[in-house]
Amino acid sequence: DAGITQSPRHKVTETGTPVTLRCHQTENHRYMYWYRQDPGHGLRLIHYSYGVKDTDKGEVSDGYSVSRSKTEDFLLTLESATSSQTSVYFCAIGRGTGLAGATGELFFGEGSRLTVL
Amino acid sequence: QKEVEQNSGPLSVPEGAIASLNCTYSDRVSQSFFWYRQYSGKSPELIMSIYSNGDKEDGRFTAQLNKASQYVSLLIRDSQPSDSATYLCAVKRPGNTGKLIFGQGTTLQVKP
């Protein structure tokens, strides 16, 4: 158990409303990631973080923002949800310390299923 | 061309057989490769990582890497019904951020 919890696990919202998904880890990992998973597209990286207040974009970042004010929490925000953002969102933590960086070995949370009507 | 390609399947094998899952990637400078298993409705879990050409064995699983051919495979020996899942191939982008590019996954069905 990598000590990752995501909340909420399920959410239904309406187009145009803001949504925030939370990822919480208990193991002090530096690297955290948000992916979305859709049929036909697999897992795609939205944003990632390599430390407190250090974040960067992934391949599908449009319409999403993130924040990391504490090591243990990585928040994903949809400022104005659209139907195209209906998806399953996975948070992951990555192993890796020091100058070598992240290894690519990821441990995923249980996922948050978001439906935008 | 997708950066990481897998046949979506389903790949169906009888119990006890060898299941062979394949993956190709486009970026020649990639150095780190991973196989994740995802049961239906669950999150992906890491089962194998491989960094050097050749084979890497872990129990019933063998990962094979051929960088010249840009090809990664996963062999599952003595397949069990509990191996039925989607297997995701992932390639790490160069650099130290740990960013992975995933294939779409191959669904494996092991029939008793």
PDB file of N, CA, C and O in Angstrom, chain A residues 31 33 35 37 40-43 45 48 57-59 90 99-111, chain B residues 2-3 32 34 36 38 41-46 49 51 88 92-93 95-104:
ATOM      1  N   TYR A  31       7.550  13.252  -6.081  1.00  0.00           N
ATOM      2  CA  TYR A  31       6.907  13.305  -7.395  1.00  0.00           C
ATOM      3  C   TYR A  31       5.460  12.823  -7.314  1.00  0.00           C
ATOM      4  O   TYR A  31       5.172  11.741  -6.789  1.00  0.00           O
ATOM      5  N   TYR A  33       1.630  12.871  -9.750  1.00  0.00           N
ATOM      6  CA  TYR A  33       1.121  12.989 -11.117  1.00  0.00           C
ATOM      7  C   TYR A  33      -0.405  12.876 -11.116  1.00  0.00           C
ATOM      8  O   TYR A  33      -0.986  12.160 -10.307  1.00  0.00           O
ATOM      9  N   TYR A  35      -3.221  11.714 -13.945  1.00  0.00           N
ATOM     10  CA  TYR A  35      -3.523  11.142 -15.250  1.00  0.00           C
ATOM     11  C   TYR A  35      -5.040  11.062 -15.406  1.00  0.00           C
ATOM     12  O   TYR A  35      -5.769  10.943 -14.426  1.00  0.00           O
ATOM     13  N   GLN A  37      -7.898   8.679 -17.697  1.00  0.00           N
ATOM     14  CA  GLN A  37      -7.995   7.449 -18.484  1.00  0.00           C
ATOM     15  C   GLN A  37      -9.337   7.410 -19.180  1.00  0.00           C
ATOM     16  O   GLN A  37     -10.393   7.482 -18.550  1.00  0.00           O
ATOM     17  N   GLY A  40     -10.000   4.140 -25.512  1.00  0.00           N
ATOM     18  CA  GLY A  40      -9.392   4.515 -26.782  1.00  0.00           C
ATOM     19  C   GLY A  40      -8.189   5.419 -26.654  1.00  0.00           C
ATOM     20  O   GLY A  40      -7.468   5.635 -27.637  1.00  0.00           O
ATOM     21  N   HIS A  41      -7.956   5.957 -25.464  1.00  0.00           N
ATOM     22  CA  HIS A  41      -6.818   6.873 -25.274  1.00  0.00           C
ATOM     23  C   HIS A  41      -5.837   6.393 -24.216  1.00  0.00           C
ATOM     24  O   HIS A  41      -4.741   6.911 -24.104  1.00  0.00           O
ATOM     25  N   GLY A  42      -6.225   5.458 -23.431  1.00  0.00           N
ATOM     26  CA  GLY A  42      -5.338   5.002 -22.373  1.00  0.00           C
ATOM     27  C   GLY A  42      -5.140   6.059 -21.315  1.00  0.00           C
ATOM     28  O   GLY A  42      -5.962   6.968 -21.123  1.00  0.00           O
ATOM     29  N   LEU A  43      -4.022   5.980 -20.618  1.00  0.00           N
ATOM     30  CA  LEU A  43      -3.682   6.940 -19.575  1.00  0.00           C
ATOM     31  C   LEU A  43      -2.904   8.100 -20.188  1.00  0.00           C
ATOM     32  O   LEU A  43      -1.907   7.894 -20.872  1.00  0.00           O
ATOM     33  N   LEU A  45      -1.150  11.966 -19.266  1.00  0.00           N
ATOM     34  CA  LEU A  45      -0.680  12.824 -18.189  1.00  0.00           C
ATOM     35  C   LEU A  45      -1.267  14.225 -18.312  1.00  0.00           C
ATOM     36  O   LEU A  45      -1.173  14.864 -19.366  1.00  0.00           O
ATOM     37  N   TYR A  48       1.995  17.316 -13.507  1.00  0.00           N
ATOM     38  CA  TYR A  48       2.783  16.619 -12.511  1.00  0.00           C
ATOM     39  C   TYR A  48       3.475  17.622 -11.603  1.00  0.00           C
ATOM     40  O   TYR A  48       3.518  18.821 -11.909  1.00  0.00           O
ATOM     41  N   LYS A  57       3.201  21.090 -16.812  1.00  0.00           N
ATOM     42  CA  LYS A  57       2.132  20.540 -17.619  1.00  0.00           C
ATOM     43  C   LYS A  57       2.502  19.187 -18.199  1.00  0.00           C
ATOM     44  O   LYS A  57       3.660  18.900 -18.487  1.00  0.00           O
ATOM     45  N   GLY A  58       1.453  18.382 -18.415  1.00  0.00           N
ATOM     46  CA  GLY A  58       1.608  17.150 -19.163  1.00  0.00           C
ATOM     47  C   GLY A  58       1.049  17.313 -20.555  1.00  0.00           C
ATOM     48  O   GLY A  58       0.954  18.427 -21.079  1.00  0.00           O
ATOM     49  N   GLU A  59       0.642  16.198 -21.167  1.00  0.00           N
ATOM     50  CA  GLU A  59       0.195  16.223 -22.565  1.00  0.00           C
ATOM     51  C   GLU A  59      -1.206  16.794 -22.765  1.00  0.00           C
ATOM     52  O   GLU A  59      -1.525  17.286 -23.839  1.00  0.00           O
ATOM     53  N   PHE A  90      -6.703   9.480 -12.258  1.00  0.00           N
ATOM     54  CA  PHE A  90      -5.811   8.768 -11.353  1.00  0.00           C
ATOM     55  C   PHE A  90      -4.687   9.689 -10.907  1.00  0.00           C
ATOM     56  O   PHE A  90      -4.025  10.333 -11.726  1.00  0.00           O
ATOM     57  N   LEU A  99      19.289  13.644  -7.105  1.00  0.00           N
ATOM     58  CA  LEU A  99      19.599  14.109  -8.448  1.00  0.00           C
ATOM     59  C   LEU A  99      19.147  13.131  -9.526  1.00  0.00           C
ATOM     60  O   LEU A  99      18.945  13.525 -10.669  1.00  0.00           O
ATOM     61  N   ALA A 100      19.011  11.865  -9.165  1.00  0.00           N
ATOM     62  CA  ALA A 100      18.600  10.878 -10.167  1.00  0.00           C
ATOM     63  C   ALA A 100      17.175  11.098 -10.603  1.00  0.00           C
ATOM     64  O   ALA A 100      16.759  10.632 -11.656  1.00  0.00           O
ATOM     65  N   GLY A 101      16.400  11.777  -9.793  1.00  0.00           N
ATOM     66  CA  GLY A 101      15.039  12.070 -10.182  1.00  0.00           C
ATOM     67  C   GLY A 101      14.122  10.878 -10.063  1.00  0.00           C
ATOM     68  O   GLY A 101      14.417   9.900  -9.391  1.00  0.00           O
ATOM     69  N   ALA A 102      12.993  10.970 -10.744  1.00  0.00           N
ATOM     70  CA  ALA A 102      11.972   9.949 -10.647  1.00  0.00           C
ATOM     71  C   ALA A 102      12.310   8.784 -11.567  1.00  0.00           C
ATOM     72  O   ALA A 102      12.772   8.963 -12.687  1.00  0.00           O
ATOM     73  N   THR A 103      12.038   7.577 -11.088  1.00  0.00           N
ATOM     74  CA  THR A 103      12.423   6.366 -11.819  1.00  0.00           C
ATOM     75  C   THR A 103      11.409   5.958 -12.881  1.00  0.00           C
ATOM     76  O   THR A 103      11.753   5.225 -13.793  1.00  0.00           O
ATOM     77  N   GLY A 104      10.175   6.403 -12.730  1.00  0.00           N
ATOM     78  CA  GLY A 104       9.112   5.938 -13.617  1.00  0.00           C
ATOM     79  C   GLY A 104       8.270   4.860 -12.970  1.00  0.00           C
ATOM     80  O   GLY A 104       7.266   4.427 -13.537  1.00  0.00           O
ATOM     81  N   GLU A 105       8.648   4.411 -11.796  1.00  0.00           N
ATOM     82  CA  GLU A 105       7.839   3.434 -11.069  1.00  0.00           C
ATOM     83  C   GLU A 105       6.763   4.204 -10.320  1.00  0.00           C
ATOM     84  O   GLU A 105       7.059   4.923  -9.364  1.00  0.00           O
ATOM     85  N   LEU A 106       5.551   4.056 -10.784  1.00  0.00           N
ATOM     86  CA  LEU A 106       4.438   4.817 -10.227  1.00  0.00           C
ATOM     87  C   LEU A 106       3.533   3.929  -9.387  1.00  0.00           C
ATOM     88  O   LEU A 106       3.347   2.747  -9.684  1.00  0.00           O
ATOM     89  N   PHE A 107       2.958   4.544  -8.360  1.00  0.00           N
ATOM     90  CA  PHE A 107       1.952   3.878  -7.545  1.00  0.00           C
ATOM     91  C   PHE A 107       0.699   4.737  -7.596  1.00  0.00           C
ATOM     92  O   PHE A 107       0.752   5.919  -7.275  1.00  0.00           O
ATOM     93  N   PHE A 108      -0.387   4.114  -8.008  1.00  0.00           N
ATOM     94  CA  PHE A 108      -1.600   4.846  -8.308  1.00  0.00           C
ATOM     95  C   PHE A 108      -2.594   4.816  -7.155  1.00  0.00           C
ATOM     96  O   PHE A 108      -2.693   3.832  -6.418  1.00  0.00           O
ATOM     97  N   GLY A 109      -3.338   5.910  -7.050  1.00  0.00           N
ATOM     98  CA  GLY A 109      -4.495   5.914  -6.182  1.00  0.00           C
ATOM     99  C   GLY A 109      -5.628   5.141  -6.826  1.00  0.00           C
ATOM    100  O   GLY A 109      -5.509   4.620  -7.932  1.00  0.00           O
ATOM    101  N   GLU A 110      -6.742   5.067  -6.128  1.00  0.00           N
ATOM    102  CA  GLU A 110      -7.856   4.228  -6.567  1.00  0.00           C
ATOM    103  C   GLU A 110      -8.687   4.874  -7.668  1.00  0.00           C
ATOM    104  O   GLU A 110      -9.535   4.214  -8.252  1.00  0.00           O
ATOM    105  N   GLY A 111      -8.443   6.117  -7.960  1.00  0.00           N
ATOM    106  CA  GLY A 111      -9.151   6.771  -9.051  1.00  0.00           C
ATOM    107  C   GLY A 111     -10.361   7.563  -8.589  1.00  0.00           C
ATOM    108  O   GLY A 111     -10.982   7.240  -7.577  1.00  0.00           O
TER     109      GLY A 111
ATOM    110  N   LYS B   2       1.399   6.554 -32.914  1.00  0.00           N
ATOM    111  CA  LYS B   2       1.390   6.750 -31.483  1.00  0.00           C
ATOM    112  C   LYS B   2       2.773   6.464 -30.918  1.00  0.00           C
ATOM    113  O   LYS B   2       3.513   5.655 -31.452  1.00  0.00           O
ATOM    114  N   GLU B   3       3.091   7.150 -29.827  1.00  0.00           N
ATOM    115  CA  GLU B   3       4.416   6.980 -29.239  1.00  0.00           C
ATOM    116  C   GLU B   3       4.615   5.595 -28.669  1.00  0.00           C
ATOM    117  O   GLU B   3       5.714   5.058 -28.708  1.00  0.00           O
ATOM    118  N   SER B  32      13.837   3.571 -20.232  1.00  0.00           N
ATOM    119  CA  SER B  32      13.169   2.861 -19.133  1.00  0.00           C
ATOM    120  C   SER B  32      11.777   2.452 -19.575  1.00  0.00           C
ATOM    121  O   SER B  32      11.039   3.272 -20.137  1.00  0.00           O
ATOM    122  N   PHE B  34       8.178  -0.116 -18.696  1.00  0.00           N
ATOM    123  CA  PHE B  34       7.415  -0.668 -17.572  1.00  0.00           C
ATOM    124  C   PHE B  34       6.190  -1.395 -18.082  1.00  0.00           C
ATOM    125  O   PHE B  34       5.616  -1.051 -19.114  1.00  0.00           O
ATOM    126  N   TYR B  36       2.440  -2.369 -16.510  1.00  0.00           N
ATOM    127  CA  TYR B  36       1.463  -2.219 -15.450  1.00  0.00           C
ATOM    128  C   TYR B  36       0.273  -3.131 -15.753  1.00  0.00           C
ATOM    129  O   TYR B  36      -0.107  -3.313 -16.906  1.00  0.00           O
ATOM    130  N   GLN B  38      -3.801  -3.799 -14.929  1.00  0.00           N
ATOM    131  CA  GLN B  38      -4.992  -3.115 -14.443  1.00  0.00           C
ATOM    132  C   GLN B  38      -6.191  -4.044 -14.524  1.00  0.00           C
ATOM    133  O   GLN B  38      -6.633  -4.402 -15.623  1.00  0.00           O
ATOM    134  N   GLY B  41     -11.990  -1.926 -13.458  1.00  0.00           N
ATOM    135  CA  GLY B  41     -12.492  -1.069 -12.403  1.00  0.00           C
ATOM    136  C   GLY B  41     -11.489  -0.712 -11.328  1.00  0.00           C
ATOM    137  O   GLY B  41     -11.848  -0.061 -10.340  1.00  0.00           O
ATOM    138  N   LYS B  42     -10.247  -1.127 -11.506  1.00  0.00           N
ATOM    139  CA  LYS B  42      -9.211  -0.866 -10.502  1.00  0.00           C
ATOM    140  C   LYS B  42      -8.132   0.041 -11.075  1.00  0.00           C
ATOM    141  O   LYS B  42      -8.161   0.408 -12.246  1.00  0.00           O
ATOM    142  N   SER B  43      -7.183   0.396 -10.240  1.00  0.00           N
ATOM    143  CA  SER B  43      -6.095   1.251 -10.688  1.00  0.00           C
ATOM    144  C   SER B  43      -4.941   0.400 -11.215  1.00  0.00           C
ATOM    145  O   SER B  43      -4.803  -0.773 -10.863  1.00  0.00           O
ATOM    146  N   PRO B  44      -4.099   0.981 -12.055  1.00  0.00           N
ATOM    147  CA  PRO B  44      -2.938   0.235 -12.555  1.00  0.00           C
ATOM    148  C   PRO B  44      -1.949  -0.064 -11.432  1.00  0.00           C
ATOM    149  O   PRO B  44      -1.799   0.723 -10.497  1.00  0.00           O
ATOM    150  N   GLU B  45      -1.264  -1.211 -11.552  1.00  0.00           N
ATOM    151  CA  GLU B  45      -0.226  -1.561 -10.602  1.00  0.00           C
ATOM    152  C   GLU B  45       1.008  -2.026 -11.361  1.00  0.00           C
ATOM    153  O   GLU B  45       0.920  -2.753 -12.347  1.00  0.00           O
ATOM    154  N   LEU B  46       2.140  -1.600 -10.902  1.00  0.00           N
ATOM    155  CA  LEU B  46       3.403  -1.939 -11.543  1.00  0.00           C
ATOM    156  C   LEU B  46       3.736  -3.413 -11.334  1.00  0.00           C
ATOM    157  O   LEU B  46       3.699  -3.910 -10.197  1.00  0.00           O
ATOM    158  N   SER B  49       9.622  -3.735 -14.476  1.00  0.00           N
ATOM    159  CA  SER B  49      10.372  -2.652 -15.095  1.00  0.00           C
ATOM    160  C   SER B  49      11.590  -3.261 -15.769  1.00  0.00           C
ATOM    161  O   SER B  49      12.111  -4.291 -15.307  1.00  0.00           O
ATOM    162  N   TYR B  51      15.275  -2.057 -18.081  1.00  0.00           N
ATOM    163  CA  TYR B  51      16.097  -0.932 -18.522  1.00  0.00           C
ATOM    164  C   TYR B  51      17.178  -1.347 -19.520  1.00  0.00           C
ATOM    165  O   TYR B  51      17.723  -0.503 -20.226  1.00  0.00           O
ATOM    166  N   LEU B  88      -0.721  -2.690 -19.443  1.00  0.00           N
ATOM    167  CA  LEU B  88      -0.315  -1.404 -19.996  1.00  0.00           C
ATOM    168  C   LEU B  88       1.199  -1.343 -20.110  1.00  0.00           C
ATOM    169  O   LEU B  88       1.907  -1.560 -19.126  1.00  0.00           O
ATOM    170  N   LYS B  92       9.240   5.632 -20.238  1.00  0.00           N
ATOM    171  CA  LYS B  92       9.590   6.850 -19.506  1.00  0.00           C
ATOM    172  C   LYS B  92      10.233   7.851 -20.462  1.00  0.00           C
ATOM    173  O   LYS B  92      11.137   7.517 -21.223  1.00  0.00           O
ATOM    174  N   ARG B  93       9.769   9.062 -20.372  1.00  0.00           N
ATOM    175  CA  ARG B  93      10.370  10.128 -21.186  1.00  0.00           C
ATOM    176  C   ARG B  93      11.786  10.410 -20.678  1.00  0.00           C
ATOM    177  O   ARG B  93      12.061  10.308 -19.483  1.00  0.00           O
ATOM    178  N   GLY B  95      14.917  12.244 -19.170  1.00  0.00           N
ATOM    179  CA  GLY B  95      14.944  13.246 -18.116  1.00  0.00           C
ATOM    180  C   GLY B  95      14.598  12.623 -16.781  1.00  0.00           C
ATOM    181  O   GLY B  95      14.377  11.418 -16.673  1.00  0.00           O
ATOM    182  N   ASN B  96      14.521  13.468 -15.762  1.00  0.00           N
ATOM    183  CA  ASN B  96      14.360  12.938 -14.412  1.00  0.00           C
ATOM    184  C   ASN B  96      12.992  13.217 -13.798  1.00  0.00           C
ATOM    185  O   ASN B  96      12.821  13.137 -12.595  1.00  0.00           O
ATOM    186  N   THR B  97      12.022  13.524 -14.641  1.00  0.00           N
ATOM    187  CA  THR B  97      10.704  13.839 -14.081  1.00  0.00           C
ATOM    188  C   THR B  97       9.832  12.621 -13.853  1.00  0.00           C
ATOM    189  O   THR B  97       8.797  12.709 -13.208  1.00  0.00           O
ATOM    190  N   GLY B  98      10.226  11.492 -14.415  1.00  0.00           N
ATOM    191  CA  GLY B  98       9.432  10.284 -14.233  1.00  0.00           C
ATOM    192  C   GLY B  98       8.162  10.229 -15.054  1.00  0.00           C
ATOM    193  O   GLY B  98       7.309   9.377 -14.822  1.00  0.00           O
ATOM    194  N   LYS B  99       8.023  11.118 -16.017  1.00  0.00           N
ATOM    195  CA  LYS B  99       6.816  11.123 -16.837  1.00  0.00           C
ATOM    196  C   LYS B  99       6.773   9.889 -17.719  1.00  0.00           C
ATOM    197  O   LYS B  99       7.754   9.549 -18.375  1.00  0.00           O
ATOM    198  N   LEU B 100       5.613   9.241 -17.735  1.00  0.00           N
ATOM    199  CA  LEU B 100       5.436   8.038 -18.543  1.00  0.00           C
ATOM    200  C   LEU B 100       4.447   8.284 -19.673  1.00  0.00           C
ATOM    201  O   LEU B 100       3.474   9.015 -19.513  1.00  0.00           O
ATOM    202  N   ILE B 101       4.721   7.645 -20.801  1.00  0.00           N
ATOM    203  CA  ILE B 101       3.778   7.576 -21.908  1.00  0.00           C
ATOM    204  C   ILE B 101       3.253   6.157 -21.940  1.00  0.00           C
ATOM    205  O   ILE B 101       4.036   5.204 -22.024  1.00  0.00           O
ATOM    206  N   PHE B 102       1.942   6.024 -21.867  1.00  0.00           N
ATOM    207  CA  PHE B 102       1.321   4.710 -21.819  1.00  0.00           C
ATOM    208  C   PHE B 102       0.760   4.317 -23.173  1.00  0.00           C
ATOM    209  O   PHE B 102       0.244   5.150 -23.921  1.00  0.00           O
ATOM    210  N   GLY B 103       0.838   3.025 -23.459  1.00  0.00           N
ATOM    211  CA  GLY B 103       0.068   2.475 -24.554  1.00  0.00           C
ATOM    212  C   GLY B 103      -1.376   2.311 -24.112  1.00  0.00           C
ATOM    213  O   GLY B 103      -1.722   2.512 -22.940  1.00  0.00           O
ATOM    214  N   GLN B 104      -2.215   1.929 -25.068  1.00  0.00           N
ATOM    215  CA  GLN B 104      -3.639   1.801 -24.758  1.00  0.00           C
ATOM    216  C   GLN B 104      -3.954   0.561 -23.938  1.00  0.00           C
ATOM    217  O   GLN B 104      -5.044   0.451 -23.380  1.00  0.00           O
TER     218      GLN B 104
END
